[in-house]
Tab-separated table of C-alpha atoms and ligand atoms in Angstrom:
chain	number	residue	atom	x	y	z
Z	17	UNK	CA	0.050	-0.131	0.067
Z	18	UNK	CA	1.128	3.545	-0.764
Z	19	UNK	CA	2.325	5.281	2.420
Z	20	UNK	CA	-0.307	7.780	3.313
Z	21	UNK	CA	0.935	11.660	3.364
Z	22	UNK	CA	-0.516	13.801	5.817
Z	23	UNK	CA	-0.118	17.775	5.827
Z	24	UNK	CA	0.507	19.146	9.400
Z	25	UNK	CA	0.642	22.908	9.297
Z	26	UNK	CA	3.313	23.310	11.994
Z	27	UNK	CA	7.094	23.100	12.687
Z	28	UNK	CA	8.389	19.368	12.373
Z	29	UNK	CA	11.606	17.856	13.369
Z	30	UNK	CA	13.046	14.341	13.957
Z	31	UNK	CA	12.313	12.787	17.075
Z	32	UNK	CA	9.122	14.859	17.649
Z	33	UNK	CA	5.673	13.315	18.226
Z	34	UNK	CA	3.020	15.145	16.516
Z	35	UNK	CA	-0.762	15.140	16.776
Z	36	UNK	CA	-2.469	14.495	13.473
Z	37	UNK	CA	-5.195	16.887	12.531
Z	38	UNK	CA	-8.530	15.345	13.337
Z	39	UNK	CA	-9.647	14.565	9.900
Z	40	UNK	CA	-6.363	12.869	9.037
Z	41	UNK	CA	-6.261	10.998	12.477
Z	42	UNK	CA	-9.709	9.714	11.623
Z	43	UNK	CA	-8.771	8.758	8.038
Z	44	UNK	CA	-5.656	6.693	8.960
Z	45	UNK	CA	-7.315	5.053	12.001
Z	46	UNK	CA	-10.838	4.449	10.868
Z	47	UNK	CA	-10.792	4.451	7.231
Z	48	UNK	CA	-7.271	2.956	6.539
Z	49	UNK	CA	-7.332	0.953	9.663
Z	50	UNK	CA	-3.495	1.536	10.210
Z	51	UNK	CA	-2.048	0.284	13.518
Z	52	UNK	CA	0.653	1.380	15.694
Z	53	UNK	CA	4.080	1.442	14.068
Z	54	UNK	CA	2.542	1.815	10.476
Z	55	UNK	CA	4.596	3.961	8.209
Z	56	UNK	CA	3.369	7.577	7.456
Z	57	UNK	CA	4.650	10.540	5.680
Z	58	UNK	CA	4.049	13.967	7.012
Z	59	UNK	CA	4.917	17.388	5.494
Z	60	UNK	CA	4.160	20.988	6.297
Z	61	UNK	CA	4.903	22.567	3.115
Z	62	UNK	CA	8.480	23.547	3.675
Z	63	UNK	CA	9.749	21.359	0.792
Z	64	UNK	CA	10.581	18.338	2.709
Z	65	UNK	CA	9.020	15.085	3.810
Z	66	UNK	CA	9.092	13.580	7.143
Z	67	UNK	CA	9.182	9.627	7.519
Z	68	UNK	CA	6.831	8.791	10.595
Z	69	UNK	CA	5.286	5.930	12.271
Z	70	UNK	CA	1.917	6.118	13.929
Z	71	UNK	CA	2.718	6.287	17.828
Z	72	UNK	CA	-0.748	6.168	19.434
Z	73	UNK	CA	-4.260	5.815	18.252
Z	74	UNK	CA	-6.669	7.263	20.895
Z	75	UNK	CA	-10.094	8.184	19.658
Z	76	UNK	CA	-9.517	11.731	19.186
Z	77	UNK	CA	-5.688	11.849	19.463
Z	78	UNK	CA	-3.845	10.080	16.771
Z	79	UNK	CA	-0.073	10.781	16.952
Z	80	UNK	CA	2.921	10.110	14.907
Z	81	UNK	CA	6.779	10.068	15.651
Z	82	UNK	CA	9.188	11.472	13.262
Z	83	UNK	CA	12.162	9.566	12.248
Z	84	UNK	CA	13.782	11.109	9.331
Z	85	UNK	CA	13.485	14.167	6.991
Z	86	UNK	CA	14.375	14.638	3.297
Z	87	UNK	CA	14.274	17.301	0.868
Z	88	UNK	CA	12.037	16.462	-2.205
Z	89	UNK	CA	11.818	18.303	-5.510
Z	90	UNK	CA	8.492	17.870	-7.294
Z	91	UNK	CA	7.912	21.542	-8.074
Z	92	UNK	CA	8.008	22.597	-11.674
Z	93	UNK	CA	10.774	24.833	-12.819
Z	94	UNK	CA	7.945	26.866	-14.537
Z	95	UNK	CA	6.262	29.360	-12.356
Z	96	UNK	CA	2.744	29.387	-13.390
Z	97	UNK	CA	0.053	31.587	-11.771
Z	98	UNK	CA	-3.504	30.928	-12.235
Z	99	UNK	CA	-5.977	33.760	-11.800
Z	100	UNK	CA	-9.154	32.113	-11.921
Z	101	UNK	CA	-12.560	33.928	-12.429
Z	102	UNK	CA	-14.359	32.363	-9.302
Z	103	UNK	CA	-16.701	29.332	-10.413
Z	104	UNK	CA	-19.597	28.086	-8.458
Z	105	UNK	CA	-19.064	25.590	-5.510
Z	106	UNK	CA	-17.543	22.419	-6.337
Z	107	UNK	CA	-16.264	23.574	-9.701
Z	108	UNK	CA	-13.852	25.886	-8.000
Z	109	UNK	CA	-12.762	23.015	-5.834
Z	110	UNK	CA	-12.158	21.014	-8.679
Z	111	UNK	CA	-10.207	23.540	-10.296
Z	112	UNK	CA	-7.995	24.216	-7.140
Z	113	UNK	CA	-7.477	20.496	-6.835
Z	114	UNK	CA	-6.439	19.811	-10.471
Z	115	UNK	CA	-4.401	23.029	-10.778
Z	116	UNK	CA	-2.354	21.870	-7.728
Z	117	UNK	CA	-1.863	18.491	-9.192
Z	118	UNK	CA	-0.555	20.030	-12.368
Z	119	UNK	CA	2.109	21.962	-10.343
Z	120	UNK	CA	0.725	25.388	-10.309
Z	121	UNK	CA	2.836	27.857	-8.239
Z	122	UNK	CA	0.077	30.563	-7.147
Z	123	UNK	CA	-3.665	30.810	-7.353
Z	124	UNK	CA	-5.740	34.129	-7.314
Z	125	UNK	CA	-9.385	33.810	-7.127
Z	126	UNK	CA	-10.689	36.685	-9.080
Z	127	UNK	CA	-14.110	38.393	-9.070
Z	128	UNK	CA	-14.755	39.652	-12.468
Z	129	UNK	CA	-18.006	41.538	-13.779
Z	130	UNK	CA	-19.675	38.356	-14.513
Z	131	UNK	CA	-18.684	36.368	-11.309
Z	132	UNK	CA	-21.965	34.900	-9.956
Z	133	UNK	CA	-20.405	34.092	-6.634
Z	134	UNK	CA	-20.814	36.619	-3.903
Z	135	UNK	CA	-18.291	36.893	-1.154
Z	136	UNK	CA	-18.783	38.897	1.846
Z	137	UNK	CA	-15.796	39.282	4.244
Z	138	UNK	CA	-17.006	36.447	6.534
Z	139	UNK	CA	-17.804	34.088	3.620
Z	140	UNK	CA	-14.465	34.732	1.839
Z	141	UNK	CA	-12.787	33.811	5.140
Z	142	UNK	CA	-14.498	30.398	5.186
Z	143	UNK	CA	-14.035	29.965	1.567
Z	144	UNK	CA	-10.191	30.538	1.968
Z	145	UNK	CA	-10.128	27.929	4.773
Z	146	UNK	CA	-12.012	25.448	2.588
Z	147	UNK	CA	-9.856	26.172	-0.426
Z	148	UNK	CA	-6.674	25.722	1.590
Z	149	UNK	CA	-7.902	22.348	2.800
Z	150	UNK	CA	-8.434	21.269	-0.766
Z	151	UNK	CA	-5.079	22.416	-1.961
Z	152	UNK	CA	-3.496	20.729	1.147
Z	153	UNK	CA	-5.381	17.402	0.042
Z	154	UNK	CA	-4.183	17.665	-3.370
Z	155	UNK	CA	-0.595	18.174	-2.130
Z	156	UNK	CA	-0.955	14.991	0.008
Z	157	UNK	CA	-2.238	12.933	-2.891
Z	158	UNK	CA	0.097	14.245	-5.560
Z	159	UNK	CA	3.362	14.034	-3.557
Z	160	UNK	CA	3.854	17.855	-3.515
Z	161	UNK	CA	5.844	18.995	-0.458
Z	162	UNK	CA	5.320	22.754	-1.128
Z	163	UNK	CA	1.689	24.142	-1.267
Z	164	UNK	CA	0.874	26.561	-4.018
Z	165	UNK	CA	0.279	30.082	-2.642
Z	166	UNK	CA	-3.359	31.050	-2.460
Z	167	UNK	CA	-4.316	34.697	-2.525
Z	168	UNK	CA	-7.455	35.862	-0.909
Z	169	UNK	CA	-10.377	36.378	-3.468
Z	170	UNK	CA	-10.201	39.879	-5.035
Z	171	UNK	CA	-11.772	42.032	-7.738
Z	172	UNK	CA	-9.884	41.763	-11.063
Z	173	UNK	CA	-9.406	45.382	-11.466
Z	174	UNK	CA	-7.728	45.774	-7.860
Z	175	UNK	CA	-5.669	42.716	-8.672
Z	176	UNK	CA	-4.378	44.246	-11.900
Z	177	UNK	CA	-3.677	47.436	-10.482
Z	178	UNK	CA	-1.677	45.868	-7.609
Z	179	UNK	CA	0.117	43.369	-9.933
Z	180	UNK	CA	3.759	43.522	-9.333
Z	181	UNK	CA	5.774	44.577	-12.376
Z	182	UNK	CA	7.528	41.104	-12.880
Z	183	UNK	CA	8.907	39.682	-15.922
Z	184	UNK	CA	6.348	36.760	-16.073
Z	185	UNK	CA	4.501	36.652	-19.259
Z	186	UNK	CA	0.727	37.785	-18.962
Z	187	UNK	CA	-1.724	35.556	-20.791
Z	188	UNK	CA	-5.506	35.997	-20.752
Z	189	UNK	CA	-7.576	33.046	-21.941
Z	190	UNK	CA	-9.700	34.354	-24.529
Z	191	UNK	CA	-11.421	32.075	-27.140
Z	192	UNK	CA	-10.604	34.741	-29.874
Z	193	UNK	CA	-7.053	35.285	-28.499
Z	194	UNK	CA	-4.325	36.263	-31.043
Z	195	UNK	CA	-1.821	33.561	-29.980
Z	196	UNK	CA	-1.979	29.876	-29.653
Z	197	UNK	CA	0.094	27.793	-27.081
Z	198	UNK	CA	2.430	26.616	-29.869
Z	199	UNK	CA	3.189	30.318	-30.819
Z	200	UNK	CA	4.328	31.045	-27.144
Z	201	UNK	CA	8.125	31.598	-27.140
Z	202	UNK	CA	10.165	30.954	-24.044
Z	203	UNK	CA	8.453	31.461	-20.753
Z	204	UNK	CA	11.530	31.637	-18.551
Z	205	UNK	CA	10.148	34.006	-16.153
Z	206	UNK	CA	6.886	32.002	-15.839
Z	207	UNK	CA	3.374	33.152	-16.952
Z	208	UNK	CA	0.230	34.584	-15.313
Z	209	UNK	CA	-2.874	32.936	-16.720
Z	210	UNK	CA	-6.323	34.800	-16.249
Z	211	UNK	CA	-9.347	32.684	-16.760
Z	212	UNK	CA	-12.798	33.945	-17.083
Z	213	UNK	CA	-15.701	32.650	-14.915
Z	214	UNK	CA	-18.782	30.562	-16.256
Z	215	UNK	CA	-20.212	33.679	-18.138
Z	216	UNK	CA	-16.823	34.437	-19.563
Z	217	UNK	CA	-14.861	37.935	-19.409
Z	218	UNK	CA	-17.021	41.028	-20.290
Z	219	UNK	CA	-15.747	43.512	-22.956
Z	220	UNK	CA	-14.750	45.781	-20.123
Z	221	UNK	CA	-12.692	42.949	-18.277
Z	222	UNK	CA	-11.057	42.148	-21.577
Z	223	UNK	CA	-10.053	46.004	-21.940
Z	224	UNK	CA	-8.736	45.913	-18.454
Z	225	UNK	CA	-6.455	43.030	-19.142
Z	226	UNK	CA	-5.206	44.313	-22.360
Z	227	UNK	CA	-4.465	47.550	-20.652
Z	228	UNK	CA	-2.357	45.498	-18.107
Z	229	UNK	CA	-0.398	44.099	-21.057
Z	230	UNK	CA	-2.180	40.568	-20.993
Z	231	UNK	CA	-2.120	38.859	-24.541
Z	232	UNK	CA	-5.020	36.874	-25.516
Z	233	UNK	CA	-4.106	32.999	-25.670
Z	234	UNK	CA	-6.573	30.767	-27.379
Z	235	UNK	CA	-6.943	27.024	-26.837
Z	236	UNK	CA	-8.395	25.838	-30.052
Z	237	UNK	CA	-11.530	26.303	-31.853
Z	238	UNK	CA	-13.907	25.023	-29.220
Z	239	UNK	CA	-15.312	26.883	-26.370
Z	240	UNK	CA	-14.273	25.052	-23.074
Z	241	UNK	CA	-16.008	25.411	-19.608
Z	242	UNK	CA	-14.261	27.582	-17.260
Z	243	UNK	CA	-12.993	24.315	-15.237
Z	244	UNK	CA	-11.582	22.952	-18.319
Z	245	UNK	CA	-9.855	25.942	-19.890
Z	246	UNK	CA	-7.272	26.845	-17.189
Z	247	UNK	CA	-6.497	23.246	-16.546
Z	248	UNK	CA	-5.947	22.675	-20.246
Z	249	UNK	CA	-3.713	25.590	-20.403
Z	250	UNK	CA	-1.671	24.823	-17.244
Z	251	UNK	CA	-1.155	21.038	-18.837
Z	252	UNK	CA	-0.048	22.525	-22.221
Z	253	UNK	CA	2.276	24.987	-20.829
Z	254	UNK	CA	3.756	22.613	-18.358
Z	255	UNK	CA	4.307	20.059	-21.234
Z	256	UNK	CA	5.962	22.841	-23.475
Z	257	UNK	CA	7.989	24.841	-20.967
Z	258	UNK	CA	7.697	22.869	-17.509
Z	259	UNK	CA	7.975	19.246	-16.308
Z	260	UNK	CA	5.293	17.323	-17.838
Q	29	SAH	N1	-19.778	32.296	-22.967
Q	29	SAH	C1	-18.536	32.481	-22.698
Q	29	SAH	C2	-17.673	31.272	-22.379
Q	29	SAH	C3	-16.909	31.354	-21.223
Q	29	SAH	S1	-15.895	30.053	-21.101
Q	29	SAH	C4	-17.860	33.315	-23.711
Q	29	SAH	O1	-18.365	32.992	-24.984
Q	29	SAH	O2	-16.972	34.071	-23.655
Q	29	SAH	C5	-15.127	30.468	-19.643
Q	29	SAH	C6	-13.639	30.912	-19.826
Q	29	SAH	O3	-12.842	29.651	-20.275
Q	29	SAH	C7	-13.370	32.058	-20.878
Q	29	SAH	O4	-13.672	33.363	-20.278
Q	29	SAH	C8	-12.146	31.830	-21.211
Q	29	SAH	O5	-11.031	32.473	-20.216
Q	29	SAH	C9	-11.680	30.530	-21.262
Q	29	SAH	N2	-11.994	29.767	-22.403
Q	29	SAH	C10	-12.974	28.827	-22.920
Q	29	SAH	N3	-12.834	28.366	-24.180
Q	29	SAH	C11	-11.531	28.860	-24.590
Q	29	SAH	C12	-10.766	28.763	-25.715
Q	29	SAH	N4	-11.159	28.074	-26.754
Q	29	SAH	N5	-9.519	29.490	-25.792
Q	29	SAH	C13	-9.044	30.270	-24.748
Q	29	SAH	N6	-9.909	30.287	-23.519
Q	29	SAH	C14	-11.052	29.757	-23.409
């Protein structure tokens, strides 16, 4: 059986006994039915993996003891940022999960003119906590030892205005964009990919993106759903310039 990987957001070191988060403890004890001394891998997002064994399995307190630590390198050399027009409910979870598997470095949930999801401050906080757990789960499953950065949800115009002047290529996914993936030249400094929500970008959104020096990237002659478009672009760019 594959050794289960568990994300534990705290300092970790060899010799330490750590308490597993409730859900992970429940999972290894009741679902996988692991016993004392079973092997586990834990990580906290610092780029290392920690070998551990289950030390105790009380009902609400499953602990593991750390024995060894190693650096792992499963991050793509291509730094990709996905600025995703917030999609409804499970679709957004799906996008975050798959983008993490595909090696995205940073995710920015953006509110565009046609975003249907309303996020007041309290809801935004709860969403962030939920999205972080989706991303952590995708790292557990896919073997990443670093979590992609997740920015708080923000209005696209404000995100564009605050966007640091980096050398990353700026690409907006537009069905009528001027460039195709195969025409992209070297992306040595990474890329920022903006994807519209279910209803697409409005004319005003497109104008703002162009003003901020985004180039239109098209993904073939078919219209893809928002949850397909960003993931297809990430996969295509990782294949051409990254580590797929
Ligand atoms: N009805 C909308 C479709 C939105 S699809 C419209 O016609 O614009 C949601 C998002 O996916 C789009 O805003 C765009 O960012 C991306 N997308 C979908 N198909 C695409 C394609 N063929 N090329 C590039 N981007 C695409």
